[in-house]
N, C-alpha and C. Protein backbone atom coordinates (compact mmCIF):
# COMPACT_ATOMS: atom_id res chain seq x y z
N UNK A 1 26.57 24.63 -70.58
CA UNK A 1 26.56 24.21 -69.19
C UNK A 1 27.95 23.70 -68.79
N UNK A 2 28.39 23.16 -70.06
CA UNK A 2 29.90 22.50 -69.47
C UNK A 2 30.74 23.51 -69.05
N UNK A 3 30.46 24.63 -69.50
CA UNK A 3 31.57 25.61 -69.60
C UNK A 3 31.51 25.95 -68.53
N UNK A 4 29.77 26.32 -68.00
CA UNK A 4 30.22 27.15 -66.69
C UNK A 4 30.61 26.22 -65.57
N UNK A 5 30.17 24.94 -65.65
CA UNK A 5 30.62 24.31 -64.69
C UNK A 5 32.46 23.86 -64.61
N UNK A 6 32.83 24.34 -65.89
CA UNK A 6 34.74 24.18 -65.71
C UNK A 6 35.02 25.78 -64.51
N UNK A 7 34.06 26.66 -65.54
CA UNK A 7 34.73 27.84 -64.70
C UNK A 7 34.42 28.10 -63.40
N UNK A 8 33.72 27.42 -62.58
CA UNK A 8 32.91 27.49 -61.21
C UNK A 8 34.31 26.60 -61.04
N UNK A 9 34.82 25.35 -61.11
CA UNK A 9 35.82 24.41 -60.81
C UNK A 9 37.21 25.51 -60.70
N UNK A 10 37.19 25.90 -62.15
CA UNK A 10 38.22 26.95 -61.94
C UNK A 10 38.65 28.16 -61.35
N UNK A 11 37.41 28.78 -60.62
CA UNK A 11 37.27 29.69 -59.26
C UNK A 11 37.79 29.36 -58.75
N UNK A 12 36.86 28.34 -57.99
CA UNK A 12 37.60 27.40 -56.72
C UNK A 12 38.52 27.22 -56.46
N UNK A 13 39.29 26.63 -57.72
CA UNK A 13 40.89 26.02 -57.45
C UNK A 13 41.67 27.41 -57.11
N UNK A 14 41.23 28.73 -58.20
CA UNK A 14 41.71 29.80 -58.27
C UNK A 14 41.76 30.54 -56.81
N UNK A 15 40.57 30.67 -56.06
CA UNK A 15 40.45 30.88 -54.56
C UNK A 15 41.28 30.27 -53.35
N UNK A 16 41.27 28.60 -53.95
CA UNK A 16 42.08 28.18 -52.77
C UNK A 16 43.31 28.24 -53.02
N UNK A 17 44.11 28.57 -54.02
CA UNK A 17 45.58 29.00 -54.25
C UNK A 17 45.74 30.07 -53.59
N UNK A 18 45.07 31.27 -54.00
CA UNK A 18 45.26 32.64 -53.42
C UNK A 18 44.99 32.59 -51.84
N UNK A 19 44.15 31.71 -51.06
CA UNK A 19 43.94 31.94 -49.54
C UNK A 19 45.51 30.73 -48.94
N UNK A 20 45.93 29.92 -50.05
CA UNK A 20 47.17 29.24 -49.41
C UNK A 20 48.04 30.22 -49.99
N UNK A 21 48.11 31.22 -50.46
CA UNK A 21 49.61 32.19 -51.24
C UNK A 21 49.69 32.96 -49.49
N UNK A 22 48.53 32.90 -49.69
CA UNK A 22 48.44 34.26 -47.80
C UNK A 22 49.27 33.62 -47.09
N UNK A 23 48.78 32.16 -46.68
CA UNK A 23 49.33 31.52 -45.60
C UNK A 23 50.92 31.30 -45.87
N UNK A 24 51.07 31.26 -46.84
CA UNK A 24 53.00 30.94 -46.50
C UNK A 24 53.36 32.30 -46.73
N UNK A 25 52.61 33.31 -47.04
CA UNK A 25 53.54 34.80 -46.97
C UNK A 25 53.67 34.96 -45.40
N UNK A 26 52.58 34.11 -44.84
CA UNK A 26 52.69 35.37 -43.10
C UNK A 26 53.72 33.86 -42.50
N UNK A 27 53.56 32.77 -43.08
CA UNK A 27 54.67 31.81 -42.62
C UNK A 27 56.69 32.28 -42.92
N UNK A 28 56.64 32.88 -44.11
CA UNK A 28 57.61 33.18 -44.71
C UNK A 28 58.20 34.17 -43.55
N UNK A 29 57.46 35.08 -43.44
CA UNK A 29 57.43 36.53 -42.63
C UNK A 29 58.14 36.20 -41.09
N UNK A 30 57.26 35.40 -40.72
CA UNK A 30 57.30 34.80 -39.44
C UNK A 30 58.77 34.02 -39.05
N UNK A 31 59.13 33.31 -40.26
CA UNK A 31 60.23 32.70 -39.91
C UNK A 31 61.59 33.44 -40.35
N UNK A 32 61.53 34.44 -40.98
CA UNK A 32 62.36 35.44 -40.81
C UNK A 32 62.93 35.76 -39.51
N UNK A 33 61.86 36.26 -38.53
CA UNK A 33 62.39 36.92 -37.96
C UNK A 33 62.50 36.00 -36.57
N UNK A 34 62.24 34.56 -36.84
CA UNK A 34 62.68 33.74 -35.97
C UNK A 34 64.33 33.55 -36.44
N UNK A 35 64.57 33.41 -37.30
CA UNK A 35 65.90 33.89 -38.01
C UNK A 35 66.79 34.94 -36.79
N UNK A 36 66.37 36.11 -37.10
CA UNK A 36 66.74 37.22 -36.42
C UNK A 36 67.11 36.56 -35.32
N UNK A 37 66.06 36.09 -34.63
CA UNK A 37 65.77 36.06 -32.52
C UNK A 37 66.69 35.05 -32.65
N UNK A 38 66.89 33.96 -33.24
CA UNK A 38 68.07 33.02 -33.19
C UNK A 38 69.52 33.58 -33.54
N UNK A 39 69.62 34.36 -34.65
CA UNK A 39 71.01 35.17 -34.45
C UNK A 39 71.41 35.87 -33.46
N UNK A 40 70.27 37.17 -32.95
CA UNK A 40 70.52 37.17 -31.95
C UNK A 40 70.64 36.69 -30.79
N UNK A 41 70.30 35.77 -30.19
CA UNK A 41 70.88 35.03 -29.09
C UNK A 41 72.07 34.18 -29.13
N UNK A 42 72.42 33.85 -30.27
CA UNK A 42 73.29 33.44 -30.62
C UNK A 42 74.91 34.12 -30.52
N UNK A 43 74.20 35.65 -31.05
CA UNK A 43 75.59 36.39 -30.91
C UNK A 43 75.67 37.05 -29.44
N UNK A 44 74.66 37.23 -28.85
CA UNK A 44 74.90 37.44 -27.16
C UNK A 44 75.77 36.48 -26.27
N UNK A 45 75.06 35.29 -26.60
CA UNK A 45 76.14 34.20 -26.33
C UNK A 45 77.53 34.35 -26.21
N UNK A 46 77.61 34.68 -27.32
CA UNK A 46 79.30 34.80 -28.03
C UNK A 46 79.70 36.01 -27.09
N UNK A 47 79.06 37.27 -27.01
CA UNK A 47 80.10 38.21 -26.49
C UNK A 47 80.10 37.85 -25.02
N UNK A 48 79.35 37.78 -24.61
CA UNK A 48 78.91 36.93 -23.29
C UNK A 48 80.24 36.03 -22.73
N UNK A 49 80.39 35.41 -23.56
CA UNK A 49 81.75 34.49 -23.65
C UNK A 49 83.00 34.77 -22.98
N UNK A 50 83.01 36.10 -23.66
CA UNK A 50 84.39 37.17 -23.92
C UNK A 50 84.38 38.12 -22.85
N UNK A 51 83.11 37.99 -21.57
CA UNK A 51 83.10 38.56 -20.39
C UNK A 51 84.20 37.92 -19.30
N UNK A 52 85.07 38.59 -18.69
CA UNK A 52 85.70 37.71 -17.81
C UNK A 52 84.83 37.97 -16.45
N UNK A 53 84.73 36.63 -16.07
CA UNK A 53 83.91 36.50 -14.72
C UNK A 53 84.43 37.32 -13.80
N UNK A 54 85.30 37.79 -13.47
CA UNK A 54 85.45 38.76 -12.23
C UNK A 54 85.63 39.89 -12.86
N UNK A 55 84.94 40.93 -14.22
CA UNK A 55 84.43 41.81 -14.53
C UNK A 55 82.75 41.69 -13.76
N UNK A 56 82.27 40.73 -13.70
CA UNK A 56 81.00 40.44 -13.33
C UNK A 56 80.53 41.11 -11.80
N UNK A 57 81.66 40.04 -10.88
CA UNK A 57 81.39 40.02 -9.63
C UNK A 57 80.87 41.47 -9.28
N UNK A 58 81.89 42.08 -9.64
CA UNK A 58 81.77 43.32 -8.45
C UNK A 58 80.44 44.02 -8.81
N UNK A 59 79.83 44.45 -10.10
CA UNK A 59 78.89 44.90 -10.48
C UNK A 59 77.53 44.30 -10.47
N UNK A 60 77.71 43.21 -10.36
CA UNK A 60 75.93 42.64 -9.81
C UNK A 60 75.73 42.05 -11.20
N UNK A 61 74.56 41.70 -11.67
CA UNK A 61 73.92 41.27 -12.84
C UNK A 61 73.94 42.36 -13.78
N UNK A 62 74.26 42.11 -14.91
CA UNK A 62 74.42 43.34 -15.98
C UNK A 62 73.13 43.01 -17.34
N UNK A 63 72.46 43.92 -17.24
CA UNK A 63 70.68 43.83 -18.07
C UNK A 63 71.11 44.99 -19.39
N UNK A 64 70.14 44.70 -20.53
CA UNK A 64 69.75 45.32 -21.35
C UNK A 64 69.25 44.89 -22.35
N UNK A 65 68.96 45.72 -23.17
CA UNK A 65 67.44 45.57 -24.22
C UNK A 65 67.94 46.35 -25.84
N UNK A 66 67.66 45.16 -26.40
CA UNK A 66 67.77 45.62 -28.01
C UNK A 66 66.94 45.14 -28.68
N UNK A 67 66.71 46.33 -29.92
CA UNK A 67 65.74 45.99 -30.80
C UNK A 67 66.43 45.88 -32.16
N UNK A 68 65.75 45.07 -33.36
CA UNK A 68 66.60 44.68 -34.33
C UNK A 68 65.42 44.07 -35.19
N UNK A 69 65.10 44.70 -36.56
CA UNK A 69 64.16 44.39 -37.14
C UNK A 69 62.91 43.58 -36.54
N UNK A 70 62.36 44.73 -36.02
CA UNK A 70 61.54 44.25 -35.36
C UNK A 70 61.27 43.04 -34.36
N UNK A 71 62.62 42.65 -33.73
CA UNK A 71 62.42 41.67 -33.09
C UNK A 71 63.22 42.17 -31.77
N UNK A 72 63.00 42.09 -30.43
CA UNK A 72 63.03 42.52 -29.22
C UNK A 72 63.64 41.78 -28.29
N UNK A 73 65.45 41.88 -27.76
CA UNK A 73 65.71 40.99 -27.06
C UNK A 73 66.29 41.95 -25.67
N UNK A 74 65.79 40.91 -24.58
CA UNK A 74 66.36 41.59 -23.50
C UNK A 74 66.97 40.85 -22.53
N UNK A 75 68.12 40.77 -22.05
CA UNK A 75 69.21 40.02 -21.46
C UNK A 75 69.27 40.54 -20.35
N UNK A 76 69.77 38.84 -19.24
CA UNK A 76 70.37 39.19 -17.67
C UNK A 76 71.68 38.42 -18.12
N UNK A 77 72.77 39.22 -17.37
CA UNK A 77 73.89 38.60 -17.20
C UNK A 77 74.21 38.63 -15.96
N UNK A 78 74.29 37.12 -15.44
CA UNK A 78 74.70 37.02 -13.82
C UNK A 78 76.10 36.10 -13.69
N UNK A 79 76.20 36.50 -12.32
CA UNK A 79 77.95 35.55 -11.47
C UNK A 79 77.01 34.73 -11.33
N UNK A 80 77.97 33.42 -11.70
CA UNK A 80 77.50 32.60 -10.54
C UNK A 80 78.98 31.90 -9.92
N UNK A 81 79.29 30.51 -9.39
CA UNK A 81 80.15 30.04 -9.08
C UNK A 81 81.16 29.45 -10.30
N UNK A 82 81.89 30.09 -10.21
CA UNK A 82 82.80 29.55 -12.29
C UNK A 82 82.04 29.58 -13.15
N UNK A 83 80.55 30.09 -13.40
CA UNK A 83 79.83 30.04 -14.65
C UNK A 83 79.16 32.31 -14.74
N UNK A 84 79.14 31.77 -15.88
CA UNK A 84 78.51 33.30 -15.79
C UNK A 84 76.75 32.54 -16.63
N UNK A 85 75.75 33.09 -16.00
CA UNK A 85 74.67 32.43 -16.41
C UNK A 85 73.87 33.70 -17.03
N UNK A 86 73.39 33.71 -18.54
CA UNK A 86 72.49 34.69 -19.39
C UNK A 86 71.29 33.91 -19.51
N UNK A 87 70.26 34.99 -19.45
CA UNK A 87 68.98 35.26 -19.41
C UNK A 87 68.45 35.90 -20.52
N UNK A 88 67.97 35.55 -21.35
CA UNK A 88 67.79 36.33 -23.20
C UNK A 88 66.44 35.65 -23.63
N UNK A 89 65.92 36.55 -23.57
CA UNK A 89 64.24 36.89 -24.20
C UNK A 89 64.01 37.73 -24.96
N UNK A 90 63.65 36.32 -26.52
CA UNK A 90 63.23 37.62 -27.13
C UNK A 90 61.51 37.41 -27.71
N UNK A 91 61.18 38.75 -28.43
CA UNK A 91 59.76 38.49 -28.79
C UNK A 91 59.66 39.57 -30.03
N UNK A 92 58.52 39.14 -30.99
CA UNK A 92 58.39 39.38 -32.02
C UNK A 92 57.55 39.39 -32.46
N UNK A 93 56.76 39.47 -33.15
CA UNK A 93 54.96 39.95 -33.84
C UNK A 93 55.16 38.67 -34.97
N UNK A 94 54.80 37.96 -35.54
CA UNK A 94 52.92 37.79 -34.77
C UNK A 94 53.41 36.76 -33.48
N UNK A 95 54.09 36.46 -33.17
CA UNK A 95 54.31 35.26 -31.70
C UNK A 95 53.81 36.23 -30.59
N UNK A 96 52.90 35.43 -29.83
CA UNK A 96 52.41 36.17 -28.48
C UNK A 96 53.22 36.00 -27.25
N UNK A 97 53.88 34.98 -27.19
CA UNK A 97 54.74 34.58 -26.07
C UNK A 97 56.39 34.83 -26.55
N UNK A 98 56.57 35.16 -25.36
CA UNK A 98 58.09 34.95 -25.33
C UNK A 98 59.02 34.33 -25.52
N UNK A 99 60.00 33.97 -26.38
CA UNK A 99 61.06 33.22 -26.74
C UNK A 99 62.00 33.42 -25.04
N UNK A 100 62.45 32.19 -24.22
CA UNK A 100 63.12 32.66 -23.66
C UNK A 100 64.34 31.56 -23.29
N UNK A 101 65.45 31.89 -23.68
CA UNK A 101 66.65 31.20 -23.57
C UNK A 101 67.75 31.31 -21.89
N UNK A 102 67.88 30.08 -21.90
CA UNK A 102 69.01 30.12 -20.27
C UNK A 102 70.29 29.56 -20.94
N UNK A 103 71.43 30.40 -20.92
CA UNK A 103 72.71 29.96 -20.75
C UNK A 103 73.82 29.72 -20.20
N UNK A 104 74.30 28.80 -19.72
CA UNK A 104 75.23 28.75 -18.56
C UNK A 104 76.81 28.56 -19.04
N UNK A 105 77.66 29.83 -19.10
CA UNK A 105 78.72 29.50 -19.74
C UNK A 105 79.74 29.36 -18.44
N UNK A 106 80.81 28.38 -18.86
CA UNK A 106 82.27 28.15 -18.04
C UNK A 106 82.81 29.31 -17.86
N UNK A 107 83.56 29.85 -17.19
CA UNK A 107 84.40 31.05 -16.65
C UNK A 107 85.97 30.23 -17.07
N UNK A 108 86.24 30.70 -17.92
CA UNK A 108 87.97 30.53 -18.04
C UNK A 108 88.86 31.90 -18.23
N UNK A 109 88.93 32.38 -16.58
CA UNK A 109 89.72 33.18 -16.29
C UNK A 109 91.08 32.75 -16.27
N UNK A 110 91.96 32.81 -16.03
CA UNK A 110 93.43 32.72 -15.93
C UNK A 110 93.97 33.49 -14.90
């Protein structure tokens, strides 16, 4: 009787390891590619930067969309008054909602 009652104990423990191994694989997974969506916005930023504001003006808001291991970002770049202001959303599986970032950079034209 002792025995089976170690190995019923030792299921158990054995079960709830394997249903917590799941949970940090899809945690692991997940924060990967929050990884990603943070590099990328990060490096939009940056080229973003390297826009000179009166490349901007004349053309209106400048949009587009990239994909990158599975993670989905899509950018507004607008004039505004000495600032150039980005719009960068991204989204990614399993997150249902949208990541969505506002940046307002200085214009240092010369």
């Amino acid at each position: 009787i002792e025995v089976i009652v170690a190995m019923m104990i030792l299921t158990f423990g054995l079960l709830g390891m394997a249903g917590f191994s799941i949970t940090l694989t899809k945690q692991f997974k997940s924060s990967g590619k929050q990884e990603t969506a943070a590099l990328m916005v990060q490096s939009r930023i940056d080229s973003v930067a390297s826009i000179r504001c009166q490349a901007l003006a004349p053309t209106g808001p400048q949009t587009g969309t990239l994909t990158t291991l599975g993670v989905t970002e899509r950018w507004t770049i607008s004039d505004g008054n000495d600032i150039k202001i980005l719009d960068d959303t991204v989204t990614f599986y399993p997150r249902t909602r949208p990541l969505v970032y506002r940046s307002i950079i200085p214009c240092r034209d010369n």
